[in-house]
Every structure is written in C-alpha cells, then in structure tokens.
C-alpha cells in the first residue's frame, strides 16, 4: 500500500485525462471520454487544494461513476432516438420523406429523410403515383435497395 502515498501533481491527472479522452478515437463508445473528463476534473481540483493520492483516486472513481451514470441514464438514450438506423422493415413503413430528385423512369427517383433511416438519409424510391421534387411521400414497403412509396396525406396532385 506504499504506492497510495505516491506524490502525483495536478498536471499528471490532466495528461492522464487527455490521454483517456484521446483514446476515445480508438474505443468509440463515449465511455473513455468520461473517465478522461473525471481525471481532468481531479487535476483541476488538485491544482486548487492538496489531497493524498488515495483521496484523488477515490474522487476520480466517484466522478467517473457519476459521469457514466448520467451519460447512460439521460444522454445516451436520447441520442439513440435521433437515428433510425438498424430499424426493421416494419419500422420503416409509414416514415415520411421528401422527393429531392426524379429519375429517368416514371415513378422512380431519390428521396431524403429528415433523419437517417436504416443508416442513410437518401434512398432510391419507386412510386405508382406521379410525384414532383419537393413532394412528401410515405414509405409503403421495401424492395431490395429501393423504397416503395406513395404520396403522403395532403400531397394529392
């Protein structure tokens, strides 16, 4: 337990925190960033007041647990709802998008969702109804890499 009496300067924590934050590049899970933020916070606290190393470790541990709990409880679930990637066909049906380009064939073109659907915000579509650029369409089905759509309610020509 002699190592618990080690003399660690505030800048050690700052460098450690920055390394942890930088490691987020290699471990993209938004977990390492919170350990790093807590280490930087301990460095800032240590710059203001002196603490034994064991207390520094305890403060870092408690702050890391709080950061992670807040992240996974409040922030992370809201981020998941911002994208529709990974949705099944049944979840895509009914989504509305805007026609951004007409294709060379009748009823074919490209549409754009306001948020990505199945990992992409632009999709090729097939529509039985005549559509124009700017029309809102609703997804009826998925056919290979194209979406089968119809004019959305209130978009009748």
PDB file of C-alpha atoms in Angstrom:
ATOM      1  CA  UNK A   1       0.000   0.000   0.000  1.00  0.00           C
ATOM      2  CA  UNK A   2       3.045   2.225  -0.189  1.00  0.00           C
ATOM      3  CA  UNK A   3       2.031   3.308  -3.718  1.00  0.00           C
ATOM      4  CA  UNK A   4      -1.040   5.027  -2.260  1.00  0.00           C
ATOM      5  CA  UNK A   5       1.287   7.622  -0.756  1.00  0.00           C
ATOM      6  CA  UNK A   6       2.742   8.489  -4.158  1.00  0.00           C
ATOM      7  CA  UNK A   7       3.108  12.190  -4.894  1.00  0.00           C
ATOM      8  CA  UNK A   8       1.065  12.950  -8.016  1.00  0.00           C
ATOM      9  CA  UNK A   9       0.992  16.514  -9.362  1.00  0.00           C
ATOM     10  CA  UNK A  10      -2.145  18.073 -10.816  1.00  0.00           C
ATOM     11  CA  UNK A  11      -0.674  18.019 -14.328  1.00  0.00           C
ATOM     12  CA  UNK A  12      -0.280  14.230 -14.143  1.00  0.00           C
ATOM     13  CA  UNK A  13      -4.056  13.982 -13.857  1.00  0.00           C
ATOM     14  CA  UNK A  14      -4.510  16.478 -16.694  1.00  0.00           C
ATOM     15  CA  UNK A  15      -2.244  14.487 -19.029  1.00  0.00           C
ATOM     16  CA  UNK A  16      -3.860  11.210 -17.948  1.00  0.00           C
ATOM     17  CA  UNK A  17      -7.296  12.719 -18.637  1.00  0.00           C
ATOM     18  CA  UNK A  18      -6.284  13.981 -22.063  1.00  0.00           C
ATOM     19  CA  UNK A  19      -4.865  10.564 -22.958  1.00  0.00           C
ATOM     20  CA  UNK A  20      -8.115   8.914 -21.894  1.00  0.00           C
ATOM     21  CA  UNK A  21     -10.159  11.399 -23.919  1.00  0.00           C
ATOM     22  CA  UNK A  22      -7.867  10.857 -26.923  1.00  0.00           C
ATOM     23  CA  UNK A  23      -8.276   7.079 -26.561  1.00  0.00           C
ATOM     24  CA  UNK A  24     -11.936   7.602 -27.474  1.00  0.00           C
ATOM     25  CA  UNK A  25     -10.700   7.672 -31.084  1.00  0.00           C
ATOM     26  CA  UNK A  26      -9.728   4.003 -30.776  1.00  0.00           C
ATOM     27  CA  UNK A  27     -12.599   2.959 -28.494  1.00  0.00           C
ATOM     28  CA  UNK A  28     -15.587   4.908 -29.890  1.00  0.00           C
ATOM     29  CA  UNK A  29     -18.135   4.220 -27.168  1.00  0.00           C
ATOM     30  CA  UNK A  30     -18.322   7.533 -25.284  1.00  0.00           C
ATOM     31  CA  UNK A  31     -17.062   5.735 -22.185  1.00  0.00           C
ATOM     32  CA  UNK A  32     -13.383   6.654 -22.115  1.00  0.00           C
ATOM     33  CA  UNK A  33     -14.250  10.322 -22.553  1.00  0.00           C
ATOM     34  CA  UNK A  34     -15.996  10.317 -19.142  1.00  0.00           C
ATOM     35  CA  UNK A  35     -13.040   8.690 -17.374  1.00  0.00           C
ATOM     36  CA  UNK A  36     -10.847  11.333 -19.023  1.00  0.00           C
ATOM     37  CA  UNK A  37     -13.150  14.202 -18.059  1.00  0.00           C
ATOM     38  CA  UNK A  38     -13.115  12.978 -14.470  1.00  0.00           C
ATOM     39  CA  UNK A  39      -9.305  12.791 -14.468  1.00  0.00           C
ATOM     40  CA  UNK A  40      -9.079  16.347 -15.804  1.00  0.00           C
ATOM     41  CA  UNK A  41     -11.531  17.471 -13.112  1.00  0.00           C
ATOM     42  CA  UNK A  42      -9.380  15.812 -10.432  1.00  0.00           C
ATOM     43  CA  UNK A  43      -6.369  17.661 -11.871  1.00  0.00           C
ATOM     44  CA  UNK A  44      -8.218  20.978 -11.629  1.00  0.00           C
ATOM     45  CA  UNK A  45      -9.299  20.233  -8.045  1.00  0.00           C
ATOM     46  CA  UNK A  46      -5.756  19.200  -7.159  1.00  0.00           C
ATOM     47  CA  UNK A  47      -4.433  22.483  -8.588  1.00  0.00           C
ATOM     48  CA  UNK A  48      -6.623  24.299  -6.045  1.00  0.00           C
ATOM     49  CA  UNK A  49      -6.272  22.057  -2.972  1.00  0.00           C
ATOM     50  CA  UNK A  50      -3.874  19.323  -1.854  1.00  0.00           C
ATOM     51  CA  UNK A  51      -5.136  15.771  -1.384  1.00  0.00           C
ATOM     52  CA  UNK A  52      -3.458  12.453  -0.703  1.00  0.00           C
ATOM     53  CA  UNK A  53      -3.258  10.131  -3.708  1.00  0.00           C
ATOM     54  CA  UNK A  54      -5.794   7.705  -2.201  1.00  0.00           C
ATOM     55  CA  UNK A  55      -8.360  10.539  -1.977  1.00  0.00           C
ATOM     56  CA  UNK A  56      -7.521  11.595  -5.540  1.00  0.00           C
ATOM     57  CA  UNK A  57      -8.240   8.057  -6.739  1.00  0.00           C
ATOM     58  CA  UNK A  58     -11.486   7.963  -4.764  1.00  0.00           C
ATOM     59  CA  UNK A  59     -12.617  11.324  -6.188  1.00  0.00           C
ATOM     60  CA  UNK A  60     -11.756  10.142  -9.723  1.00  0.00           C
ATOM     61  CA  UNK A  61     -13.659   6.896  -9.222  1.00  0.00           C
ATOM     62  CA  UNK A  62     -16.756   8.617  -7.810  1.00  0.00           C
ATOM     63  CA  UNK A  63     -16.758  11.285 -10.545  1.00  0.00           C
ATOM     64  CA  UNK A  64     -16.317   8.630 -13.248  1.00  0.00           C
ATOM     65  CA  UNK A  65     -19.234   6.583 -11.919  1.00  0.00           C
ATOM     66  CA  UNK A  66     -21.443   9.691 -11.744  1.00  0.00           C
ATOM     67  CA  UNK A  67     -20.435  10.771 -15.266  1.00  0.00           C
ATOM     68  CA  UNK A  68     -21.133   7.311 -16.676  1.00  0.00           C
ATOM     69  CA  UNK A  69     -24.453   7.018 -14.839  1.00  0.00           C
ATOM     70  CA  UNK A  70     -25.629  10.395 -16.149  1.00  0.00           C
ATOM     71  CA  UNK A  71     -24.440   9.519 -19.661  1.00  0.00           C
ATOM     72  CA  UNK A  72     -26.166   6.136 -19.860  1.00  0.00           C
ATOM     73  CA  UNK A  73     -29.307   7.185 -17.970  1.00  0.00           C
ATOM     74  CA  UNK A  74     -30.095  10.536 -19.600  1.00  0.00           C
ATOM     75  CA  UNK A  75     -27.945  11.422 -22.617  1.00  0.00           C
ATOM     76  CA  UNK A  76     -27.269   8.137 -24.435  1.00  0.00           C
ATOM     77  CA  UNK A  77     -30.947   7.073 -24.741  1.00  0.00           C
ATOM     78  CA  UNK A  78     -31.820  10.413 -26.352  1.00  0.00           C
ATOM     79  CA  UNK A  79     -29.033  10.016 -28.889  1.00  0.00           C
ATOM     80  CA  UNK A  80     -30.331   6.606 -29.928  1.00  0.00           C
ATOM     81  CA  UNK A  81     -33.685   8.135 -30.819  1.00  0.00           C
ATOM     82  CA  UNK A  82     -32.050  10.635 -33.181  1.00  0.00           C
ATOM     83  CA  UNK A  83     -31.298   7.989 -35.792  1.00  0.00           C
ATOM     84  CA  UNK A  84     -33.459   5.253 -37.181  1.00  0.00           C
ATOM     85  CA  UNK A  85     -30.534   3.107 -38.315  1.00  0.00           C
ATOM     86  CA  UNK A  86     -30.923  -0.566 -37.600  1.00  0.00           C
ATOM     87  CA  UNK A  87     -34.707  -0.456 -37.930  1.00  0.00           C
ATOM     88  CA  UNK A  88     -36.546  -3.388 -39.415  1.00  0.00           C
ATOM     89  CA  UNK A  89     -38.795  -3.112 -42.466  1.00  0.00           C
ATOM     90  CA  UNK A  90     -41.886  -2.837 -40.300  1.00  0.00           C
ATOM     91  CA  UNK A  91     -40.449   0.209 -38.549  1.00  0.00           C
ATOM     92  CA  UNK A  92     -39.573   1.953 -41.836  1.00  0.00           C
ATOM     93  CA  UNK A  93     -43.081   1.596 -43.242  1.00  0.00           C
ATOM     94  CA  UNK A  94     -45.012   4.806 -42.609  1.00  0.00           C
ATOM     95  CA  UNK A  95     -41.935   7.070 -42.379  1.00  0.00           C
ATOM     96  CA  UNK A  96     -42.266  10.251 -44.441  1.00  0.00           C
ATOM     97  CA  UNK A  97     -39.593  11.794 -46.665  1.00  0.00           C
ATOM     98  CA  UNK A  98     -39.214  14.460 -49.355  1.00  0.00           C
ATOM     99  CA  UNK A  99     -38.587  13.815 -53.040  1.00  0.00           C
ATOM    100  CA  UNK A 100     -35.290  15.511 -53.943  1.00  0.00           C
ATOM    101  CA  UNK A 101     -34.663  14.149 -57.462  1.00  0.00           C
ATOM    102  CA  UNK A 102     -36.722  12.461 -60.153  1.00  0.00           C
ATOM    103  CA  UNK A 103     -35.272   9.508 -62.022  1.00  0.00           C
ATOM    104  CA  UNK A 104     -35.284   8.855 -65.767  1.00  0.00           C
ATOM    105  CA  UNK A 105     -38.118   6.321 -65.438  1.00  0.00           C
ATOM    106  CA  UNK A 106     -41.651   7.281 -64.425  1.00  0.00           C
ATOM    107  CA  UNK A 107     -42.204   6.834 -60.685  1.00  0.00           C
ATOM    108  CA  UNK A 108     -38.506   6.498 -59.838  1.00  0.00           C
ATOM    109  CA  UNK A 109     -36.281   8.964 -58.034  1.00  0.00           C
ATOM    110  CA  UNK A 110     -34.417   9.854 -54.859  1.00  0.00           C
ATOM    111  CA  UNK A 111     -35.915  10.890 -51.542  1.00  0.00           C
ATOM    112  CA  UNK A 112     -34.425  12.275 -48.357  1.00  0.00           C
ATOM    113  CA  UNK A 113     -35.465  11.615 -44.751  1.00  0.00           C
ATOM    114  CA  UNK A 114     -35.011  14.312 -42.119  1.00  0.00           C
ATOM    115  CA  UNK A 115     -33.032  11.779 -40.052  1.00  0.00           C
ATOM    116  CA  UNK A 116     -31.214   8.681 -41.381  1.00  0.00           C
ATOM    117  CA  UNK A 117     -33.328   5.572 -41.932  1.00  0.00           C
ATOM    118  CA  UNK A 118     -31.534   2.216 -41.985  1.00  0.00           C
ATOM    119  CA  UNK A 119     -28.220   4.091 -41.927  1.00  0.00           C
ATOM    120  CA  UNK A 120     -28.856   6.505 -44.826  1.00  0.00           C
ATOM    121  CA  UNK A 121     -30.829   9.712 -45.243  1.00  0.00           C
ATOM    122  CA  UNK A 122     -31.162   9.402 -49.057  1.00  0.00           C
ATOM    123  CA  UNK A 123     -32.868   6.459 -50.749  1.00  0.00           C
ATOM    124  CA  UNK A 124     -33.976   5.482 -54.226  1.00  0.00           C
ATOM    125  CA  UNK A 125     -37.751   5.110 -54.448  1.00  0.00           C
ATOM    126  CA  UNK A 126     -40.469   3.687 -56.661  1.00  0.00           C
ATOM    127  CA  UNK A 127     -43.896   5.318 -56.695  1.00  0.00           C
ATOM    128  CA  UNK A 128     -47.050   4.441 -58.712  1.00  0.00           C
ATOM    129  CA  UNK A 129     -48.339   7.998 -58.392  1.00  0.00           C
ATOM    130  CA  UNK A 130     -46.892  10.930 -60.313  1.00  0.00           C
ATOM    131  CA  UNK A 131     -44.579  12.875 -57.979  1.00  0.00           C
ATOM    132  CA  UNK A 132     -42.627  16.121 -58.206  1.00  0.00           C
ATOM    133  CA  UNK A 133     -39.479  17.355 -56.497  1.00  0.00           C
ATOM    134  CA  UNK A 134     -40.473  18.675 -53.060  1.00  0.00           C
ATOM    135  CA  UNK A 135     -43.437  16.300 -52.595  1.00  0.00           C
ATOM    136  CA  UNK A 136     -43.762  14.459 -49.294  1.00  0.00           C
ATOM    137  CA  UNK A 137     -44.058  10.691 -49.666  1.00  0.00           C
ATOM    138  CA  UNK A 138     -44.724   7.894 -47.172  1.00  0.00           C
ATOM    139  CA  UNK A 139     -42.967   4.518 -47.259  1.00  0.00           C
ATOM    140  CA  UNK A 140     -45.256   1.555 -48.005  1.00  0.00           C
ATOM    141  CA  UNK A 141     -42.667  -1.212 -48.402  1.00  0.00           C
ATOM    142  CA  UNK A 142     -39.010  -2.046 -49.059  1.00  0.00           C
ATOM    143  CA  UNK A 143     -37.911  -3.686 -52.316  1.00  0.00           C
ATOM    144  CA  UNK A 144     -34.222  -4.572 -52.352  1.00  0.00           C
ATOM    145  CA  UNK A 145     -32.339  -1.276 -52.123  1.00  0.00           C
ATOM    146  CA  UNK A 146     -35.374   0.842 -53.024  1.00  0.00           C
ATOM    147  CA  UNK A 147     -38.363   2.018 -51.058  1.00  0.00           C
ATOM    148  CA  UNK A 148     -41.909   1.674 -52.356  1.00  0.00           C
ATOM    149  CA  UNK A 149     -43.685   4.939 -51.554  1.00  0.00           C
ATOM    150  CA  UNK A 150     -46.991   6.748 -52.041  1.00  0.00           C
ATOM    151  CA  UNK A 151     -47.859  10.412 -51.789  1.00  0.00           C
ATOM    152  CA  UNK A 152     -48.223  11.435 -48.148  1.00  0.00           C
ATOM    153  CA  UNK A 153     -51.613  12.631 -46.927  1.00  0.00           C
ATOM    154  CA  UNK A 154     -52.299  16.155 -48.105  1.00  0.00           C
ATOM    155  CA  UNK A 155     -49.957  15.808 -51.112  1.00  0.00           C
ATOM    156  CA  UNK A 156     -52.508  14.724 -53.753  1.00  0.00           C
ATOM    157  CA  UNK A 157     -51.880  16.051 -57.284  1.00  0.00           C
TER     158      UNK A 157
END
